[in-house]
Amino acid sequence: GQQVMQIPQYQHVQEGEDFTTYCNSSTTLSNIQWYKQRPGGHPVFLIQLVKSGEVKKQKRLTFQFGEAKKNSSLHITATQTTDVGTYFCAGTSGTYKYIFGTGTRLKVLA
Amino acid sequence: GAGVSQSPSNKVTEKGKDVELRCDPISGHTALYWYRQSLGQGLEFLIYFQGNSAPDKSGLPSDRFSAERTGGSVSTLTIQRTQQEDSAVYLCASSLRERNTIYFGEGSWLTVV
């Protein structure tokens, strides 16, 4: 079945450093979504990417969907302590069933 | 309500007992999901409801797990004869339609002792 992997599993950065998490699917995706889960909280939607090679930005966050629509990345520029949490990608191959990635837990050291 | 509502927020139960977890999706959302998240882990798909269609139960880990959705709104996830490995946060989510933004509830934290 469809599998979605994320790397790295954990990342500790100094405040101000950049951070990137990568998402790889075993199958071609029709679209991909990114979520952020703060410690003790629930996943909150960040963005959806649909087109091959699509790039979207939200302030310091840059999201990219691969040309083959099998991978995606989230890049945070100049991390802040408020960026702490676990970032999940979630992809679907054309149905309703979103398969979530394994998540990347980000810790930002002040 | 404004968001997805789940109850109870926390449940401690003895091994072997049955538990029911309730989810009230956002009004008007036809799609409803249940996911399970063990401590520090990712989200595991359990079941999906869409309108009046037959639910996709392919993620339910065993026949001790069942779920229903009444009237296309409220959903109940039932775990029979709970085991310690069932301890996790059970997250309910809803969306307006397929492949739209998924909104999660706060989750029901289940601890089986």
PDB file of C-alpha atoms in Angstrom:
ATOM      1  CA  GLY A   1       0.000   0.000   0.000  1.00  0.00           C
ATOM      2  CA  GLN A   2       0.887   3.657  -0.184  1.00  0.00           C
ATOM      3  CA  GLN A   3       3.619   4.773   2.197  1.00  0.00           C
ATOM      4  CA  VAL A   4       4.792   8.266   3.015  1.00  0.00           C
ATOM      5  CA  MET A   5       8.138   8.770   4.694  1.00  0.00           C
ATOM      6  CA  GLN A   6       9.610  11.930   6.138  1.00  0.00           C
ATOM      7  CA  ILE A   7      13.174  12.806   6.960  1.00  0.00           C
ATOM      8  CA  PRO A   8      14.650  13.704   9.286  1.00  0.00           C
ATOM      9  CA  GLN A   9      12.679  12.238  12.160  1.00  0.00           C
ATOM     10  CA  TYR A  10      14.063  14.845  14.555  1.00  0.00           C
ATOM     11  CA  GLN A  11      15.837  18.144  14.042  1.00  0.00           C
ATOM     12  CA  HIS A  12      17.295  20.477  16.625  1.00  0.00           C
ATOM     13  CA  VAL A  13      18.335  23.908  15.372  1.00  0.00           C
ATOM     14  CA  GLN A  14      19.550  27.120  16.927  1.00  0.00           C
ATOM     15  CA  GLU A  15      17.097  29.965  16.678  1.00  0.00           C
ATOM     16  CA  GLY A  16      17.768  31.799  13.447  1.00  0.00           C
ATOM     17  CA  GLU A  17      18.993  28.752  11.537  1.00  0.00           C
ATOM     18  CA  ASP A  18      17.089  27.323   8.612  1.00  0.00           C
ATOM     19  CA  PHE A  19      15.190  24.023   8.677  1.00  0.00           C
ATOM     20  CA  THR A  20      13.987  21.649   5.967  1.00  0.00           C
ATOM     21  CA  THR A  21      11.893  18.500   6.127  1.00  0.00           C
ATOM     22  CA  TYR A  22      11.432  16.152   3.198  1.00  0.00           C
ATOM     23  CA  CYS A  23       8.461  13.994   2.340  1.00  0.00           C
ATOM     24  CA  ASN A  24       8.649  11.004  -0.008  1.00  0.00           C
ATOM     25  CA  SER A  25       5.777   8.886  -1.259  1.00  0.00           C
ATOM     26  CA  SER A  26       5.949   5.379  -2.682  1.00  0.00           C
ATOM     27  CA  THR A  27       3.240   6.331  -5.196  1.00  0.00           C
ATOM     28  CA  THR A  28       2.412   9.365  -7.315  1.00  0.00           C
ATOM     29  CA  LEU A  29       0.248  11.815  -5.421  1.00  0.00           C
ATOM     30  CA  SER A  30      -2.639  13.879  -6.718  1.00  0.00           C
ATOM     31  CA  ASN A  31      -2.029  16.463  -4.039  1.00  0.00           C
ATOM     32  CA  ILE A  32      -0.174  16.899  -0.798  1.00  0.00           C
ATOM     33  CA  GLN A  33      -0.963  18.782   2.364  1.00  0.00           C
ATOM     34  CA  TRP A  34       1.241  19.947   5.214  1.00  0.00           C
ATOM     35  CA  TYR A  35       0.221  20.118   8.859  1.00  0.00           C
ATOM     36  CA  LYS A  36       1.851  21.411  12.034  1.00  0.00           C
ATOM     37  CA  GLN A  37       1.249  19.847  15.428  1.00  0.00           C
ATOM     38  CA  ARG A  38       2.381  21.776  18.469  1.00  0.00           C
ATOM     39  CA  PRO A  39       3.390  19.754  21.540  1.00  0.00           C
ATOM     40  CA  GLY A  40       0.214  18.508  23.192  1.00  0.00           C
ATOM     41  CA  GLY A  41      -1.942  19.826  20.370  1.00  0.00           C
ATOM     42  CA  HIS A  42      -3.661  18.494  17.289  1.00  0.00           C
ATOM     43  CA  PRO A  43      -2.538  18.783  13.666  1.00  0.00           C
ATOM     44  CA  VAL A  44      -3.366  22.106  12.049  1.00  0.00           C
ATOM     45  CA  PHE A  45      -3.523  22.556   8.284  1.00  0.00           C
ATOM     46  CA  LEU A  46      -0.812  24.707   6.740  1.00  0.00           C
ATOM     47  CA  ILE A  47      -1.099  24.384   2.976  1.00  0.00           C
ATOM     48  CA  GLN A  48      -2.091  22.208   0.020  1.00  0.00           C
ATOM     49  CA  LEU A  49      -0.057  21.684  -3.157  1.00  0.00           C
ATOM     50  CA  VAL A  50      -1.634  20.279  -6.291  1.00  0.00           C
ATOM     51  CA  LYS A  51       0.481  21.039  -9.354  1.00  0.00           C
ATOM     52  CA  SER A  52       3.721  19.389 -10.382  1.00  0.00           C
ATOM     53  CA  GLY A  53       6.669  21.596  -9.389  1.00  0.00           C
ATOM     54  CA  GLU A  54       4.431  23.942  -7.433  1.00  0.00           C
ATOM     55  CA  VAL A  55       6.056  26.280  -4.930  1.00  0.00           C
ATOM     56  CA  LYS A  56       4.104  28.203  -2.316  1.00  0.00           C
ATOM     57  CA  LYS A  57       5.299  30.566   0.376  1.00  0.00           C
ATOM     58  CA  GLN A  58       3.836  31.591   3.694  1.00  0.00           C
ATOM     59  CA  LYS A  59       6.044  34.216   5.298  1.00  0.00           C
ATOM     60  CA  ARG A  60       9.165  32.272   6.349  1.00  0.00           C
ATOM     61  CA  LEU A  61       7.790  28.909   5.149  1.00  0.00           C
ATOM     62  CA  THR A  62       8.363  27.627   1.618  1.00  0.00           C
ATOM     63  CA  PHE A  63       6.579  24.526   0.355  1.00  0.00           C
ATOM     64  CA  GLN A  64       7.507  22.638  -2.786  1.00  0.00           C
ATOM     65  CA  PHE A  65       5.872  19.770  -4.689  1.00  0.00           C
ATOM     66  CA  GLY A  66       8.215  17.667  -6.783  1.00  0.00           C
ATOM     67  CA  GLU A  67       8.024  17.443 -10.564  1.00  0.00           C
ATOM     68  CA  ALA A  68       7.097  13.776 -10.375  1.00  0.00           C
ATOM     69  CA  LYS A  69       4.543  14.487  -7.625  1.00  0.00           C
ATOM     70  CA  LYS A  70       6.126  11.878  -5.380  1.00  0.00           C
ATOM     71  CA  ASN A  71       7.980  14.162  -3.030  1.00  0.00           C
ATOM     72  CA  SER A  72       7.604  17.447  -1.265  1.00  0.00           C
ATOM     73  CA  SER A  73       9.557  19.681   1.063  1.00  0.00           C
ATOM     74  CA  LEU A  74       8.951  22.322   3.692  1.00  0.00           C
ATOM     75  CA  HIS A  75      11.669  24.883   4.334  1.00  0.00           C
ATOM     76  CA  ILE A  76      11.623  27.350   7.212  1.00  0.00           C
ATOM     77  CA  THR A  77      13.949  30.325   7.003  1.00  0.00           C
ATOM     78  CA  ALA A  78      15.391  31.808  10.197  1.00  0.00           C
ATOM     79  CA  THR A  79      13.554  29.589  12.648  1.00  0.00           C
ATOM     80  CA  GLN A  80      11.889  31.022  15.728  1.00  0.00           C
ATOM     81  CA  THR A  81      10.894  29.340  18.978  1.00  0.00           C
ATOM     82  CA  THR A  82       7.282  29.506  17.807  1.00  0.00           C
ATOM     83  CA  ASP A  83       8.164  27.073  15.013  1.00  0.00           C
ATOM     84  CA  VAL A  84       8.581  24.248  17.523  1.00  0.00           C
ATOM     85  CA  GLY A  85       6.390  21.242  16.787  1.00  0.00           C
ATOM     86  CA  THR A  86       5.999  18.252  14.527  1.00  0.00           C
ATOM     87  CA  TYR A  87       5.469  18.821  10.818  1.00  0.00           C
ATOM     88  CA  PHE A  88       3.500  16.237   8.878  1.00  0.00           C
ATOM     89  CA  CYS A  89       2.914  15.861   5.203  1.00  0.00           C
ATOM     90  CA  ALA A  90      -0.209  14.044   4.043  1.00  0.00           C
ATOM     91  CA  GLY A  91      -0.761  12.788   0.543  1.00  0.00           C
ATOM     92  CA  THR A  92      -3.498  11.195  -1.472  1.00  0.00           C
ATOM     93  CA  SER A  93      -3.309   9.327  -4.764  1.00  0.00           C
ATOM     94  CA  GLY A  94      -6.658  10.580  -5.922  1.00  0.00           C
ATOM     95  CA  THR A  95      -9.011   9.363  -3.256  1.00  0.00           C
ATOM     96  CA  TYR A  96     -10.150  10.766   0.045  1.00  0.00           C
ATOM     97  CA  LYS A  97      -7.699   8.656   2.025  1.00  0.00           C
ATOM     98  CA  TYR A  98      -4.887  10.906   3.147  1.00  0.00           C
ATOM     99  CA  ILE A  99      -1.856   8.970   4.292  1.00  0.00           C
ATOM    100  CA  PHE A 100       0.195  10.942   6.760  1.00  0.00           C
ATOM    101  CA  GLY A 101       3.956  10.960   6.770  1.00  0.00           C
ATOM    102  CA  THR A 102       5.967   9.876   9.774  1.00  0.00           C
ATOM    103  CA  GLY A 103       6.517  13.496  10.799  1.00  0.00           C
ATOM    104  CA  THR A 104       9.561  15.600  11.604  1.00  0.00           C
ATOM    105  CA  ARG A 105       9.853  16.907  15.134  1.00  0.00           C
ATOM    106  CA  LEU A 106      11.498  20.321  15.234  1.00  0.00           C
ATOM    107  CA  LYS A 107      13.083  21.755  18.330  1.00  0.00           C
ATOM    108  CA  VAL A 108      14.383  25.294  18.274  1.00  0.00           C
ATOM    109  CA  LEU A 109      17.018  26.268  20.822  1.00  0.00           C
ATOM    110  CA  ALA A 110      16.975  29.900  21.912  1.00  0.00           C
TER     111      ALA A 110
ATOM    112  CA  GLY B   1     -19.949  24.298  16.635  1.00  0.00           C
ATOM    113  CA  ALA B   2     -16.962  26.168  15.336  1.00  0.00           C
ATOM    114  CA  GLY B   3     -14.654  23.178  15.245  1.00  0.00           C
ATOM    115  CA  VAL B   4     -14.518  19.424  15.507  1.00  0.00           C
ATOM    116  CA  SER B   5     -15.582  18.392  18.982  1.00  0.00           C
ATOM    117  CA  GLN B   6     -14.452  15.168  20.625  1.00  0.00           C
ATOM    118  CA  SER B   7     -15.355  13.540  23.911  1.00  0.00           C
ATOM    119  CA  PRO B   8     -14.110  12.452  26.293  1.00  0.00           C
ATOM    120  CA  SER B   9     -10.844  14.361  26.130  1.00  0.00           C
ATOM    121  CA  ASN B  10      -9.253  11.834  28.445  1.00  0.00           C
ATOM    122  CA  LYS B  11     -10.292   8.293  29.291  1.00  0.00           C
ATOM    123  CA  VAL B  12      -8.586   5.800  31.573  1.00  0.00           C
ATOM    124  CA  THR B  13     -10.033   2.325  31.363  1.00  0.00           C
ATOM    125  CA  GLU B  14      -9.188  -1.116  32.622  1.00  0.00           C
ATOM    126  CA  LYS B  15      -7.932  -3.742  30.237  1.00  0.00           C
ATOM    127  CA  GLY B  16     -10.845  -5.746  28.850  1.00  0.00           C
ATOM    128  CA  LYS B  17     -13.433  -2.990  29.154  1.00  0.00           C
ATOM    129  CA  ASP B  18     -15.223  -1.419  26.199  1.00  0.00           C
ATOM    130  CA  VAL B  19     -14.895   2.282  25.409  1.00  0.00           C
ATOM    131  CA  GLU B  20     -16.804   4.682  23.194  1.00  0.00           C
ATOM    132  CA  LEU B  21     -15.278   7.817  21.750  1.00  0.00           C
ATOM    133  CA  ARG B  22     -17.496  10.477  20.244  1.00  0.00           C
ATOM    134  CA  CYS B  23     -16.871  12.955  17.453  1.00  0.00           C
ATOM    135  CA  ASP B  24     -19.034  15.877  16.408  1.00  0.00           C
ATOM    136  CA  PRO B  25     -17.720  17.214  13.083  1.00  0.00           C
ATOM    137  CA  ILE B  26     -17.946  20.735  11.766  1.00  0.00           C
ATOM    138  CA  SER B  27     -21.494  21.444  10.653  1.00  0.00           C
ATOM    139  CA  GLY B  28     -21.941  20.760   6.952  1.00  0.00           C
ATOM    140  CA  HIS B  29     -18.805  18.653   6.596  1.00  0.00           C
ATOM    141  CA  THR B  30     -19.664  15.447   4.799  1.00  0.00           C
ATOM    142  CA  ALA B  31     -16.306  13.723   5.193  1.00  0.00           C
ATOM    143  CA  LEU B  32     -15.235  12.350   8.579  1.00  0.00           C
ATOM    144  CA  TYR B  33     -12.005  10.603   9.488  1.00  0.00           C
ATOM    145  CA  TRP B  34     -10.671   8.768  12.506  1.00  0.00           C
ATOM    146  CA  TYR B  35      -6.917   8.580  13.024  1.00  0.00           C
ATOM    147  CA  ARG B  36      -4.872   7.115  15.864  1.00  0.00           C
ATOM    148  CA  GLN B  37      -1.648   8.614  17.152  1.00  0.00           C
ATOM    149  CA  SER B  38       0.540   6.769  19.611  1.00  0.00           C
ATOM    150  CA  LEU B  39       2.889   8.787  21.796  1.00  0.00           C
ATOM    151  CA  GLY B  40       5.482  10.520  19.653  1.00  0.00           C
ATOM    152  CA  GLN B  41       4.346   8.723  16.532  1.00  0.00           C
ATOM    153  CA  GLY B  42       2.631   9.612  13.278  1.00  0.00           C
ATOM    154  CA  LEU B  43      -1.037   9.450  12.393  1.00  0.00           C
ATOM    155  CA  GLU B  44      -2.501   6.059  11.587  1.00  0.00           C
ATOM    156  CA  PHE B  45      -5.623   6.056   9.386  1.00  0.00           C
ATOM    157  CA  LEU B  46      -8.489   4.078  10.907  1.00  0.00           C
ATOM    158  CA  ILE B  47     -11.740   4.756   9.082  1.00  0.00           C
ATOM    159  CA  TYR B  48     -13.388   7.235   6.705  1.00  0.00           C
ATOM    160  CA  PHE B  49     -17.035   8.233   6.228  1.00  0.00           C
ATOM    161  CA  GLN B  50     -18.355  10.230   3.280  1.00  0.00           C
ATOM    162  CA  GLY B  51     -22.005  11.132   3.126  1.00  0.00           C
ATOM    163  CA  ASN B  52     -24.206   8.074   2.738  1.00  0.00           C
ATOM    164  CA  SER B  53     -21.499   5.957   1.107  1.00  0.00           C
ATOM    165  CA  ALA B  54     -20.217   2.795   2.731  1.00  0.00           C
ATOM    166  CA  PRO B  55     -17.345   3.687   5.078  1.00  0.00           C
ATOM    167  CA  ASP B  56     -13.762   2.732   4.323  1.00  0.00           C
ATOM    168  CA  LYS B  57     -12.819   0.564   7.299  1.00  0.00           C
ATOM    169  CA  SER B  58      -9.525  -0.609   5.861  1.00  0.00           C
ATOM    170  CA  GLY B  59      -7.454   0.985   8.625  1.00  0.00           C
ATOM    171  CA  LEU B  60      -9.188  -0.579  11.610  1.00  0.00           C
ATOM    172  CA  PRO B  61      -6.500  -2.684  13.333  1.00  0.00           C
ATOM    173  CA  SER B  62      -8.763  -5.518  14.517  1.00  0.00           C
ATOM    174  CA  ASP B  63     -12.389  -6.583  14.799  1.00  0.00           C
ATOM    175  CA  ARG B  64     -12.439  -5.093  18.292  1.00  0.00           C
ATOM    176  CA  PHE B  65     -12.654  -1.707  16.617  1.00  0.00           C
ATOM    177  CA  SER B  66     -15.841  -0.422  15.028  1.00  0.00           C
ATOM    178  CA  ALA B  67     -17.278   2.944  14.143  1.00  0.00           C
ATOM    179  CA  GLU B  68     -20.563   4.346  13.037  1.00  0.00           C
ATOM    180  CA  ARG B  69     -21.845   7.676  11.893  1.00  0.00           C
ATOM    181  CA  THR B  70     -25.435   8.510  12.565  1.00  0.00           C
ATOM    182  CA  GLY B  71     -27.421  10.862  10.384  1.00  0.00           C
ATOM    183  CA  GLY B  72     -24.327  11.864   8.487  1.00  0.00           C
ATOM    184  CA  SER B  73     -23.074  13.835  11.473  1.00  0.00           C
ATOM    185  CA  VAL B  74     -21.917  12.505  14.841  1.00  0.00           C
ATOM    186  CA  SER B  75     -19.592   9.515  14.824  1.00  0.00           C
ATOM    187  CA  THR B  76     -18.751   7.014  17.531  1.00  0.00           C
ATOM    188  CA  LEU B  77     -15.612   4.896  17.607  1.00  0.00           C
ATOM    189  CA  THR B  78     -16.009   1.807  19.788  1.00  0.00           C
ATOM    190  CA  ILE B  79     -13.159  -0.322  21.074  1.00  0.00           C
ATOM    191  CA  GLN B  80     -14.206  -3.607  22.637  1.00  0.00           C
ATOM    192  CA  ARG B  81     -12.153  -5.565  25.147  1.00  0.00           C
ATOM    193  CA  THR B  82      -9.472  -2.880  25.271  1.00  0.00           C
ATOM    194  CA  GLN B  83      -5.812  -3.864  25.354  1.00  0.00           C
ATOM    195  CA  GLN B  84      -2.826  -1.886  26.580  1.00  0.00           C
ATOM    196  CA  GLU B  85      -1.612  -1.416  23.014  1.00  0.00           C
ATOM    197  CA  ASP B  86      -4.819   0.516  22.308  1.00  0.00           C
ATOM    198  CA  SER B  87      -3.495   3.378  24.450  1.00  0.00           C
ATOM    199  CA  ALA B  88      -3.145   6.371  22.148  1.00  0.00           C
ATOM    200  CA  VAL B  89      -4.744   9.631  21.138  1.00  0.00           C
ATOM    201  CA  TYR B  90      -7.724   9.074  18.865  1.00  0.00           C
ATOM    202  CA  LEU B  91      -8.145  12.001  16.520  1.00  0.00           C
ATOM    203  CA  CYS B  92     -11.312  12.750  14.631  1.00  0.00           C
ATOM    204  CA  ALA B  93     -11.269  15.065  11.636  1.00  0.00           C
ATOM    205  CA  SER B  94     -13.726  16.367   9.106  1.00  0.00           C
ATOM    206  CA  SER B  95     -13.624  18.094   5.752  1.00  0.00           C
ATOM    207  CA  LEU B  96     -16.146  19.775   3.535  1.00  0.00           C
ATOM    208  CA  ARG B  97     -15.636  17.233   0.808  1.00  0.00           C
ATOM    209  CA  GLU B  98     -13.009  14.847  -0.459  1.00  0.00           C
ATOM    210  CA  ARG B  99      -9.513  16.278  -0.817  1.00  0.00           C
ATOM    211  CA  ASN B 100     -10.318  19.480   0.998  1.00  0.00           C
ATOM    212  CA  THR B 101      -8.614  20.757   4.114  1.00  0.00           C
ATOM    213  CA  ILE B 102      -8.930  18.344   7.000  1.00  0.00           C
ATOM    214  CA  TYR B 103      -9.814  19.901  10.364  1.00  0.00           C
ATOM    215  CA  PHE B 104      -8.834  17.938  13.429  1.00  0.00           C
ATOM    216  CA  GLY B 105     -10.437  17.812  16.820  1.00  0.00           C
ATOM    217  CA  GLU B 106      -8.427  18.002  20.021  1.00  0.00           C
ATOM    218  CA  GLY B 107      -8.427  14.240  20.309  1.00  0.00           C
ATOM    219  CA  SER B 108      -9.435  11.690  22.925  1.00  0.00           C
ATOM    220  CA  TRP B 109      -6.500  10.453  24.968  1.00  0.00           C
ATOM    221  CA  LEU B 110      -7.121   6.795  25.855  1.00  0.00           C
ATOM    222  CA  THR B 111      -5.082   5.025  28.488  1.00  0.00           C
ATOM    223  CA  VAL B 112      -5.652   1.327  29.099  1.00  0.00           C
ATOM    224  CA  VAL B 113      -4.318   0.102  32.434  1.00  0.00           C
TER     225      VAL B 113
END
